[in-house]
Coordinates of N, CA, C and O in Angstrom, one line a residue:
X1 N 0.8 -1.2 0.0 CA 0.0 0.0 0.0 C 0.9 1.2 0.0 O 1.7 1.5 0.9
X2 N 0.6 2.0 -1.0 CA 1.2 3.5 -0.8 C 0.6 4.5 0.0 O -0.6 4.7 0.0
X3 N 1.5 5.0 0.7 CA 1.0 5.8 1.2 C 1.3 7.4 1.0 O 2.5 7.5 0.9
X4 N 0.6 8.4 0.9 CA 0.2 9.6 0.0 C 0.6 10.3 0.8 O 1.5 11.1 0.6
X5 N -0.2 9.9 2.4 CA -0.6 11.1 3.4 C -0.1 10.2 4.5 O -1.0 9.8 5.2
X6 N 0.8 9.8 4.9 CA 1.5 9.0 5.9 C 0.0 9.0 7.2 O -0.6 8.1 7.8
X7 N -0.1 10.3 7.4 CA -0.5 10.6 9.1 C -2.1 10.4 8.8 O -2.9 10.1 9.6
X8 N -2.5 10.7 7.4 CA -4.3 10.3 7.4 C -3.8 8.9 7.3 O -4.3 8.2 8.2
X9 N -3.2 8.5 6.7 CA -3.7 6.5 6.1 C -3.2 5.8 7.6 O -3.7 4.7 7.9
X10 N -2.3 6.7 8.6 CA -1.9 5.8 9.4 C -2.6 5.0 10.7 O -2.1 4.3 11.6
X11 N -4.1 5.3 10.4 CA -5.5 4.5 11.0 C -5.3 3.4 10.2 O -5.5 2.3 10.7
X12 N -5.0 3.4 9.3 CA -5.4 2.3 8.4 C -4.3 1.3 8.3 O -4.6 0.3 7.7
X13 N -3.0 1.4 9.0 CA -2.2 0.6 8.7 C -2.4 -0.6 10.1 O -2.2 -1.7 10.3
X14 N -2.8 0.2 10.6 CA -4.0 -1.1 11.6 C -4.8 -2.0 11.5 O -5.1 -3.0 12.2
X15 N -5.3 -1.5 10.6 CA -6.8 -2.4 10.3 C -6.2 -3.8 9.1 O -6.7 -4.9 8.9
X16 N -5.0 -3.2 8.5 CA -4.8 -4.2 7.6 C -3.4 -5.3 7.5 O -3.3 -6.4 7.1
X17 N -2.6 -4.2 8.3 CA -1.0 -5.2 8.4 C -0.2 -5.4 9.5 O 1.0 -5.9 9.4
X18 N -0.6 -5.1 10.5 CA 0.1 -5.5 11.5 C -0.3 -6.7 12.7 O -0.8 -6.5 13.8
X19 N -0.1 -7.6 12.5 CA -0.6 -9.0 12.9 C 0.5 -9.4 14.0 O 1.7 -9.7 14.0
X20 N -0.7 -9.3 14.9 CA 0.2 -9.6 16.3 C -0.7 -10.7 17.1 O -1.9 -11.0 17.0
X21 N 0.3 -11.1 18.0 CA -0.2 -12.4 18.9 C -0.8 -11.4 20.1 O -2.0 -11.6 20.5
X22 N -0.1 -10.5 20.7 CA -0.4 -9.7 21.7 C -0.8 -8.3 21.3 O 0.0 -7.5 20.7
X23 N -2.3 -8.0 21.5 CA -2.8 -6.7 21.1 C -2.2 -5.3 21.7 O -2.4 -4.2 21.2
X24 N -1.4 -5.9 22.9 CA -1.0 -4.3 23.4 C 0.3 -4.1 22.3 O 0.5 -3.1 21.8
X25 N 1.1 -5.1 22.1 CA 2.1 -4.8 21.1 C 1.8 -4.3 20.1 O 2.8 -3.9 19.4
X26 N 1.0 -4.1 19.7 CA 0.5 -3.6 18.2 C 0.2 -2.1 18.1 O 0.1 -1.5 17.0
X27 N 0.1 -1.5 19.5 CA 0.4 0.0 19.6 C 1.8 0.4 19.8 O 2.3 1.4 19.3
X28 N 2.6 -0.6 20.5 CA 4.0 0.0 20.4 C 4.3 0.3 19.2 O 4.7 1.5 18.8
X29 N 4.1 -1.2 18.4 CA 4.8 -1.4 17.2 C 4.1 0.4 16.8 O 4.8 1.4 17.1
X30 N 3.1 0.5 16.3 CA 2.7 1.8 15.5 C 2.9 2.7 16.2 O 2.9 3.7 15.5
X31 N 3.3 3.3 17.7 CA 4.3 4.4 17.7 C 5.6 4.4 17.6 O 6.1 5.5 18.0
X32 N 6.7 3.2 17.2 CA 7.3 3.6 16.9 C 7.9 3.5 15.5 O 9.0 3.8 14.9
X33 N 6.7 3.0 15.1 CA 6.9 3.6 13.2 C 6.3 4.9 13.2 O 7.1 5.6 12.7
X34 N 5.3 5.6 13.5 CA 4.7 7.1 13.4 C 5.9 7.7 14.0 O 5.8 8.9 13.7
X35 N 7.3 7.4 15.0 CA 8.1 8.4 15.7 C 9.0 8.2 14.3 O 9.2 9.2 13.7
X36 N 9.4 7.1 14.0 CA 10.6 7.3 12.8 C 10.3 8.0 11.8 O 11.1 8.7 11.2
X37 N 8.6 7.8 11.5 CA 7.7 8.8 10.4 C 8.5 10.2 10.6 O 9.4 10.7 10.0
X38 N 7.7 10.8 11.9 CA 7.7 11.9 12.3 C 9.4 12.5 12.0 O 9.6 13.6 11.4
X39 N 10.4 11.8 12.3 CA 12.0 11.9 12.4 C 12.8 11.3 11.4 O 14.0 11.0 11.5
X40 N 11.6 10.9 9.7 CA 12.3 11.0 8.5 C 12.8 10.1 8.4 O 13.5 9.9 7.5
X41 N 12.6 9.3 9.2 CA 13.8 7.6 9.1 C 12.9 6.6 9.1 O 11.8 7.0 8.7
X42 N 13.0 5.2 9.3 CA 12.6 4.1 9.1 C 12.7 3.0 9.9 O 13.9 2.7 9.9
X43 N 12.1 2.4 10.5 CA 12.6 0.8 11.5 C 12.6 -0.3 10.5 O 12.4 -0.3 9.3
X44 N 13.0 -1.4 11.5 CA 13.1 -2.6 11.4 C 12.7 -3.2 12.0 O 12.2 -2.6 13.0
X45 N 12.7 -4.7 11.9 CA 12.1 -5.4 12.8 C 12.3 -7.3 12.6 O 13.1 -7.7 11.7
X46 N 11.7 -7.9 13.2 CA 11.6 -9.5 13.5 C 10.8 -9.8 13.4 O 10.0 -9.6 14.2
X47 N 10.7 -10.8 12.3 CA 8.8 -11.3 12.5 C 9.1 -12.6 12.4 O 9.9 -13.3 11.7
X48 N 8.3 -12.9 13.1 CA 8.4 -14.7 13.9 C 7.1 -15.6 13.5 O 6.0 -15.2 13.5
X49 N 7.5 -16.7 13.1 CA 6.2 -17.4 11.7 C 6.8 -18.8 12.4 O 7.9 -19.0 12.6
X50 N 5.6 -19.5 12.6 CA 4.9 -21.0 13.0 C 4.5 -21.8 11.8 O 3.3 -21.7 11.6
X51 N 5.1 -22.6 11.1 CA 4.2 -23.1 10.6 C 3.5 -24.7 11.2 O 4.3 -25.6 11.4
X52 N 2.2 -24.7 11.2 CA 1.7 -25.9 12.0 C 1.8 -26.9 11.1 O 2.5 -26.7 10.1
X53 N 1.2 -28.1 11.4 CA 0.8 -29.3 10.3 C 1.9 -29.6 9.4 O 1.7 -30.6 8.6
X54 N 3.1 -29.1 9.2 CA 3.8 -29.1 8.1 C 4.6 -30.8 8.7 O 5.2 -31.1 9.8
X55 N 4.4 -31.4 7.8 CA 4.6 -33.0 7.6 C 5.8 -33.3 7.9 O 6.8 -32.8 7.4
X56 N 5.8 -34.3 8.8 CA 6.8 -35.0 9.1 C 7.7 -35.8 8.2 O 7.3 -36.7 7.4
X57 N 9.5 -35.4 8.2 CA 9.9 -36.1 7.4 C 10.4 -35.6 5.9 O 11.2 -36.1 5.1
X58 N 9.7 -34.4 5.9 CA 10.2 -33.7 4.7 C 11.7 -33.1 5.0 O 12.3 -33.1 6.0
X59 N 12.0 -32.8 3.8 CA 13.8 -32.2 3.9 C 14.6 -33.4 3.4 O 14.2 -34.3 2.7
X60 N 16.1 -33.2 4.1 CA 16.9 -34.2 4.3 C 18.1 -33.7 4.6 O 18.3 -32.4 4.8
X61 N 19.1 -34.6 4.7 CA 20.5 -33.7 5.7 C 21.5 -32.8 5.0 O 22.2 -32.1 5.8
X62 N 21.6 -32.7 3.7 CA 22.7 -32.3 2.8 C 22.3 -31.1 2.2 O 23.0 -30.2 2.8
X63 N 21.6 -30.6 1.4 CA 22.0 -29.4 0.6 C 20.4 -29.0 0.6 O 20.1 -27.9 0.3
X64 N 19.4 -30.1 0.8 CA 17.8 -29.5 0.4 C 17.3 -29.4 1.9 O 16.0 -29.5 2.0
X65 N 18.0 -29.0 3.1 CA 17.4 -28.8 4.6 C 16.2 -27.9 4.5 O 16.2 -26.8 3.8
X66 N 15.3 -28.5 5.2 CA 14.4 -27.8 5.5 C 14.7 -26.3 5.9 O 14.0 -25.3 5.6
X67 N 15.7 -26.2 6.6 CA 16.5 -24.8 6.9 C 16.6 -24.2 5.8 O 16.2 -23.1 5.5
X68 N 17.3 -25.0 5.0 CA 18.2 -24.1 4.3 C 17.8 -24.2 2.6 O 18.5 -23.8 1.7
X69 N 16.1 -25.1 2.3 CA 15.1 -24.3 1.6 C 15.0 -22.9 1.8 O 15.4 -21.8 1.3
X70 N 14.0 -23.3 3.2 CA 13.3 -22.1 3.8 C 14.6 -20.5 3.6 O 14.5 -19.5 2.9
X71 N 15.7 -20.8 4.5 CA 16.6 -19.4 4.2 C 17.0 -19.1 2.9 O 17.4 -18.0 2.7
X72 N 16.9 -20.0 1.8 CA 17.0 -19.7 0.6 C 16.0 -18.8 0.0 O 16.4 -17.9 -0.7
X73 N 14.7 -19.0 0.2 CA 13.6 -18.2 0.3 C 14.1 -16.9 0.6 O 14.7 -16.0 0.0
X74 N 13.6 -17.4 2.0 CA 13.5 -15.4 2.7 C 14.8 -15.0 2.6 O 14.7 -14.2 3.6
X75 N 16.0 -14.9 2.2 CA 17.3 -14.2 1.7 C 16.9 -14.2 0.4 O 18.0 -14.1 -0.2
X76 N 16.0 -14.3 -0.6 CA 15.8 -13.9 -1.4 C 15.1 -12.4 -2.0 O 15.2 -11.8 -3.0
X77 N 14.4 -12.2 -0.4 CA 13.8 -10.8 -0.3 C 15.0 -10.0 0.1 O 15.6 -10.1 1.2
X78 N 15.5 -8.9 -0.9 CA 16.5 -8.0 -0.1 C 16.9 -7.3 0.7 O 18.0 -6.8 0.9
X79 N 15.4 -7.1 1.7 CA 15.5 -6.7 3.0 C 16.0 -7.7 4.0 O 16.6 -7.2 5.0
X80 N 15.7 -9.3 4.0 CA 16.1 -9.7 4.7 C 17.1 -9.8 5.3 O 17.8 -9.9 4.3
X81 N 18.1 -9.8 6.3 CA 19.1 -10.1 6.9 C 19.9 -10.9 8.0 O 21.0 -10.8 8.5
X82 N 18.9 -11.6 8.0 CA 18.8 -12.9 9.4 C 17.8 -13.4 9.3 O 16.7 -12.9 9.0
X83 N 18.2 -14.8 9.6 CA 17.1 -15.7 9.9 C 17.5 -16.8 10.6 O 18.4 -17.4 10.2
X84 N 16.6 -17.1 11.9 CA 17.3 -18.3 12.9 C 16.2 -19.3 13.3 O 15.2 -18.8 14.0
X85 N 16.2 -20.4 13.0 CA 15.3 -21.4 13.6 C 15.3 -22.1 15.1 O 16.3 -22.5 15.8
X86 N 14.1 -22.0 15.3 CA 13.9 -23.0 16.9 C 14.6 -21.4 17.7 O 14.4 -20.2 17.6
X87 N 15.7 -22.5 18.7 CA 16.5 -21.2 19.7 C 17.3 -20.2 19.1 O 17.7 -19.2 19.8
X88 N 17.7 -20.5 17.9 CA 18.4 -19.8 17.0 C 19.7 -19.6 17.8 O 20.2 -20.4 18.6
X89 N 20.2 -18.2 17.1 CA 21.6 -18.0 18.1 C 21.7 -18.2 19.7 O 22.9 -18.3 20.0
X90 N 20.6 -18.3 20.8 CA 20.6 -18.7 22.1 C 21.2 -20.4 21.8 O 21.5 -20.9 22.8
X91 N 21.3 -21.2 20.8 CA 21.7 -22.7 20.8 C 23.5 -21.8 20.9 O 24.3 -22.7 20.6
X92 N 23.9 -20.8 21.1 CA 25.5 -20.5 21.4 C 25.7 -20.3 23.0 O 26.8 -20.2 23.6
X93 N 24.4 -20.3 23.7 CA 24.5 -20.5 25.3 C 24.2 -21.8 26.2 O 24.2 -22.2 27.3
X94 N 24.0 -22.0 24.8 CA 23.4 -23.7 25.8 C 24.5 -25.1 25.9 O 25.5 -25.1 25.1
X95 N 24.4 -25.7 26.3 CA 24.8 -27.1 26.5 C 23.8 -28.3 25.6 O 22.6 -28.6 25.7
X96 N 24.8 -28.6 24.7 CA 23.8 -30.6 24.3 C 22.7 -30.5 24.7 O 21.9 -30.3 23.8
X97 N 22.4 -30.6 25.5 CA 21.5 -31.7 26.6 C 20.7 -30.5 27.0 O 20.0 -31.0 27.9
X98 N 20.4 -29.1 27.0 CA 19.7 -27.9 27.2 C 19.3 -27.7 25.7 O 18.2 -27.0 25.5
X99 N 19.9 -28.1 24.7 CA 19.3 -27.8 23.4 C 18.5 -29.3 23.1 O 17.3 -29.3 22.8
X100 N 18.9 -30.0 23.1 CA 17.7 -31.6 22.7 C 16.5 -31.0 22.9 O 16.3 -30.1 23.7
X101 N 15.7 -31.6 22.0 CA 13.8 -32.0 22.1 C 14.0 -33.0 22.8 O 14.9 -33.7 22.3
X102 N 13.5 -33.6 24.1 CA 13.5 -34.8 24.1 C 11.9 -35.0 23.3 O 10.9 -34.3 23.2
X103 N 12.1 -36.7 22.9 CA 10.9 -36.8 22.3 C 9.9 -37.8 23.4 O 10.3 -38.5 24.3
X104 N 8.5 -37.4 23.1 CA 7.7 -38.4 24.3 C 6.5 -38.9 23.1 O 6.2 -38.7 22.0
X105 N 6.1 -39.7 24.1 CA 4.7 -40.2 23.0 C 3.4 -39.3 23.9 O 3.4 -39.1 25.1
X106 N 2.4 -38.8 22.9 CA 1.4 -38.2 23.4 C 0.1 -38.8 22.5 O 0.2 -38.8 21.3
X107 N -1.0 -39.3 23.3 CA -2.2 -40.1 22.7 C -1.4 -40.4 21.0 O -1.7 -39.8 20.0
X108 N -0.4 -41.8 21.2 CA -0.2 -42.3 20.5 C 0.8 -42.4 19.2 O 1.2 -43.3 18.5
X109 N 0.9 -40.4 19.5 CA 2.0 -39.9 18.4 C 3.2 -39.1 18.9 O 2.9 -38.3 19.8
X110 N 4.6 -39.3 18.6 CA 5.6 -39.0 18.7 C 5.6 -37.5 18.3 O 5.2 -37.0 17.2
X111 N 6.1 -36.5 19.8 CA 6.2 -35.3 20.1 C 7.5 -35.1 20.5 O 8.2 -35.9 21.1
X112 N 8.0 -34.0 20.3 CA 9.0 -33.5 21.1 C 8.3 -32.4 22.2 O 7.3 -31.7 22.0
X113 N 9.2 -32.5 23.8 CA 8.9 -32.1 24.6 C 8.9 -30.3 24.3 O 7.9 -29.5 24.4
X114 N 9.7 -30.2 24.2 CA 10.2 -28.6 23.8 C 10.2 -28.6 22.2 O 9.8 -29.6 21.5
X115 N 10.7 -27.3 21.7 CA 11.1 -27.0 20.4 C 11.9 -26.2 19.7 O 11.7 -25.5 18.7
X116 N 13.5 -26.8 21.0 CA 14.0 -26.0 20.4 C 15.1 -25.7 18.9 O 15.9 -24.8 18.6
X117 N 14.4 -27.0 18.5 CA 15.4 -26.4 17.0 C 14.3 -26.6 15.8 O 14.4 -27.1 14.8
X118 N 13.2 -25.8 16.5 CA 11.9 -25.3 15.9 C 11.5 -26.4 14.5 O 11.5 -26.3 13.3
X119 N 11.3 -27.1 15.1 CA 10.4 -28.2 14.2 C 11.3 -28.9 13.3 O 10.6 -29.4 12.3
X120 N 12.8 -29.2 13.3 CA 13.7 -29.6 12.4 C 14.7 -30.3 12.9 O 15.6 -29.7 13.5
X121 N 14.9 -31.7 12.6 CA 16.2 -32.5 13.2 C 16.8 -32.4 12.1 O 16.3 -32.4 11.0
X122 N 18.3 -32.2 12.3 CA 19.1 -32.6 10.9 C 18.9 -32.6 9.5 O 19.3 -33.5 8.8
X123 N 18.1 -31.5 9.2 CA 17.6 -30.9 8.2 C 16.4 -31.8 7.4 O 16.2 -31.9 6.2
X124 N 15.5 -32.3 8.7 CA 14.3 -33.1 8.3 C 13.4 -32.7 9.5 O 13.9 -32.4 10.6
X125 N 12.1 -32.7 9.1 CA 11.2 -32.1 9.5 C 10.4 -33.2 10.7 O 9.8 -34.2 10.3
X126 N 10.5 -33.0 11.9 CA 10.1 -33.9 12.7 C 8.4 -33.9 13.1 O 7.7 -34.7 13.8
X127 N 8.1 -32.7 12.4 CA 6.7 -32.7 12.9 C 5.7 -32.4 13.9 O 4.6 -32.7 14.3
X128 N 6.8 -31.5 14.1 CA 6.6 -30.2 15.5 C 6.1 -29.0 14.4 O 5.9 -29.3 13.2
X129 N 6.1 -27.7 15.1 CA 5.8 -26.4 13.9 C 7.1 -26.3 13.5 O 8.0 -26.8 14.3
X130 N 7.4 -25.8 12.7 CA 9.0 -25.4 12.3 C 8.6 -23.9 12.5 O 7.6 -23.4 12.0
X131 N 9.7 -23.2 13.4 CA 9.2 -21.9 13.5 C 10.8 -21.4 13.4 O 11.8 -21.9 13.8
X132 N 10.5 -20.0 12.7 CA 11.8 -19.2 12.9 C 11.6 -17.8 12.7 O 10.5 -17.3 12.4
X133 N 12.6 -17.3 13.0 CA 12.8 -15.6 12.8 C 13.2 -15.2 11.6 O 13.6 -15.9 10.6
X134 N 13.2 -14.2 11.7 CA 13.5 -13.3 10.2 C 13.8 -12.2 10.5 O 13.0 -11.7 11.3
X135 N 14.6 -11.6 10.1 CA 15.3 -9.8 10.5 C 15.1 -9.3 9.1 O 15.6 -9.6 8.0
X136 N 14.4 -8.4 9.6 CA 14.1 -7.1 8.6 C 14.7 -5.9 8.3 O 13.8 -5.1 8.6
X137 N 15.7 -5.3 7.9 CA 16.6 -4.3 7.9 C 15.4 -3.0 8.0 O 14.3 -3.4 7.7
X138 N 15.6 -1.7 8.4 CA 14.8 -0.5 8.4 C 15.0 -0.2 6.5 O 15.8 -0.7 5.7
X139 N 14.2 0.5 6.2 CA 14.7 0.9 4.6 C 15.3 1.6 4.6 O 15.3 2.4 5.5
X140 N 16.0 1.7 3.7 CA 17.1 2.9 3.6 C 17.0 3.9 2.8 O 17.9 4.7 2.7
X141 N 15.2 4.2 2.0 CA 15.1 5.3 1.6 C 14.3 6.3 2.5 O 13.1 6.1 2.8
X142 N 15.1 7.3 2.8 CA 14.9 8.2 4.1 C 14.9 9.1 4.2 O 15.9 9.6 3.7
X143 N 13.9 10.3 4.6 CA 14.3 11.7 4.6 C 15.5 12.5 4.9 O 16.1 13.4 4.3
X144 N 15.9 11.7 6.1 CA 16.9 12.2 6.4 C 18.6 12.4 6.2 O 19.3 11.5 6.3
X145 N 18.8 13.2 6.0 CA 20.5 13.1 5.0 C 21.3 12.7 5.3 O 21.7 13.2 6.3
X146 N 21.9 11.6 4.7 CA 23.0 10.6 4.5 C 23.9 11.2 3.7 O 23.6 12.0 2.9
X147 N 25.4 10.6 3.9 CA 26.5 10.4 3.1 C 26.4 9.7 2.2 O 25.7 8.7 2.4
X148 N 27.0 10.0 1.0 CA 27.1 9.3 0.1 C 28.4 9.3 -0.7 O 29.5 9.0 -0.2
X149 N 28.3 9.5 -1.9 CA 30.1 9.2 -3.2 C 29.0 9.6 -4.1 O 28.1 8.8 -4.5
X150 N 29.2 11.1 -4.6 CA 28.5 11.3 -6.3 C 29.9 10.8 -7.2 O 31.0 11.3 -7.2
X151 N 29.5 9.8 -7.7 CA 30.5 8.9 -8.4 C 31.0 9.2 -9.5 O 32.0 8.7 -9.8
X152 N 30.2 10.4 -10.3 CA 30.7 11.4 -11.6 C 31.3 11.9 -11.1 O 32.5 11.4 -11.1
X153 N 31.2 12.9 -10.4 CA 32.3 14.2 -9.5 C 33.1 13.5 -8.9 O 33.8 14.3 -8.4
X154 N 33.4 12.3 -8.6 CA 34.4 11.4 -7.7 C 34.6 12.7 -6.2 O 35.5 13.5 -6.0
X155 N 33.4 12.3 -5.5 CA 33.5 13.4 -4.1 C 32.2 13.1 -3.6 O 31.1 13.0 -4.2
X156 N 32.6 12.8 -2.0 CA 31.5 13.0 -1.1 C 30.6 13.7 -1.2 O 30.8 14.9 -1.2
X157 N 29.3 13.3 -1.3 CA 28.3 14.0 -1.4 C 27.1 13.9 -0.1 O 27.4 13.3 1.0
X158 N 25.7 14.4 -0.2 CA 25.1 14.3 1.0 C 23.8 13.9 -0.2 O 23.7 14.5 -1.3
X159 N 22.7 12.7 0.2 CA 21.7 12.5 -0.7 C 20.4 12.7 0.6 O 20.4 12.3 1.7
X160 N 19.4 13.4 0.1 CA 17.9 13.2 1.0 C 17.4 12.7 0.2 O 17.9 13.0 -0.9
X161 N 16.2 11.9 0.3 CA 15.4 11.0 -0.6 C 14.2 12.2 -0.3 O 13.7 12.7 0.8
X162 N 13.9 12.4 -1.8 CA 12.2 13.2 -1.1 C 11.1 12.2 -2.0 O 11.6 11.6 -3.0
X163 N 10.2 11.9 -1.9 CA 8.8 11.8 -2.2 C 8.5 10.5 -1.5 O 8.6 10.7 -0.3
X164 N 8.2 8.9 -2.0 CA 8.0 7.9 -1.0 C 8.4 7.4 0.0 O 9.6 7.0 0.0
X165 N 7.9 7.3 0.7 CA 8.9 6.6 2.5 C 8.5 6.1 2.9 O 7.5 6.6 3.5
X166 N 8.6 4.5 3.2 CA 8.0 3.6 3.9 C 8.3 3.7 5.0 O 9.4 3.1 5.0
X167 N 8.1 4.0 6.4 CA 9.0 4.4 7.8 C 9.1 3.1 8.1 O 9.8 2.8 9.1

């Protein structure tokens, strides 16, 4: 959605894209994109995706990981810039045996207890949610003036972006 009039449409960016598990977060989140509005710049952010039902068994260990489909994906969007499954980088504080699913049986079907390497053994899908993160870089076209290199004149230059701004 473009937006014309940032501060009239920004009722509207409620009603249509900001999807949250916790409703009070969903005011944060929108003041502090209306403050970066207000201050010419832009956020970033993390958006964290569950997927349920997704079938056990899919993937495999070498080059087609369920991981490392899925990151082939979302590093295909150029904003992306991270992406960590299950505990993600917290599996750099843990121990073995603090990172394991143990697995249990529950009315008959094989569960893991926890989840922390978000729905994925050794690049096969165990049949938990596979959930991960995703980092979103802020945009980098900004009101606000940046450095730059005018590459004709070979000399530092200063660039403001004027007309579209996604904050």
């Amino acid at each position: 959605r473009h937006f014309e009039n940032f501060d009239e449409d920004f009722s509207a960016l409620g009603s249509f894209s900001i999807p949250v598990l916790d409703e009070s977060a969903k005011e944060k989140i929108e003041d502090r994109i209306r403050a970066a509005r207000e201050n010419g710049d832009s956020v970033g952010g993390v958006l964290e995706t569950a997927v349920t039902g997704f079938p056990c068994s899919v993937g495999e260990p070498w080059f087609d990981t369920v991981e490392g489909v899925l990151a082939h994906i979302l590093f295909s969007i150029p904003a992306v810039k991270g992406v960590s499954f299950g505990a993600g980088f917290d599996f750099g504080k843990m121990t073995g045996s603090q990172a394991n699913d143990p697995f249990a049986l529950k009315d008959g079907k094989v569960i893991t207890e926890t989840n922390n390497n978000g729905g994925v053994n050794g690049g096969i899908a165990n049949g938990m949610p596979v959930v991960f993160r995703t980092v979103i870089k802020p945009t980098p076209s900004i009101y606000k003036q940046q450095d730059t290199v005018d590459y004709i004149a070979k000399k530092d230059a200063q660039l403001s972006i004027q007309g579209r701004h996604d904050p």
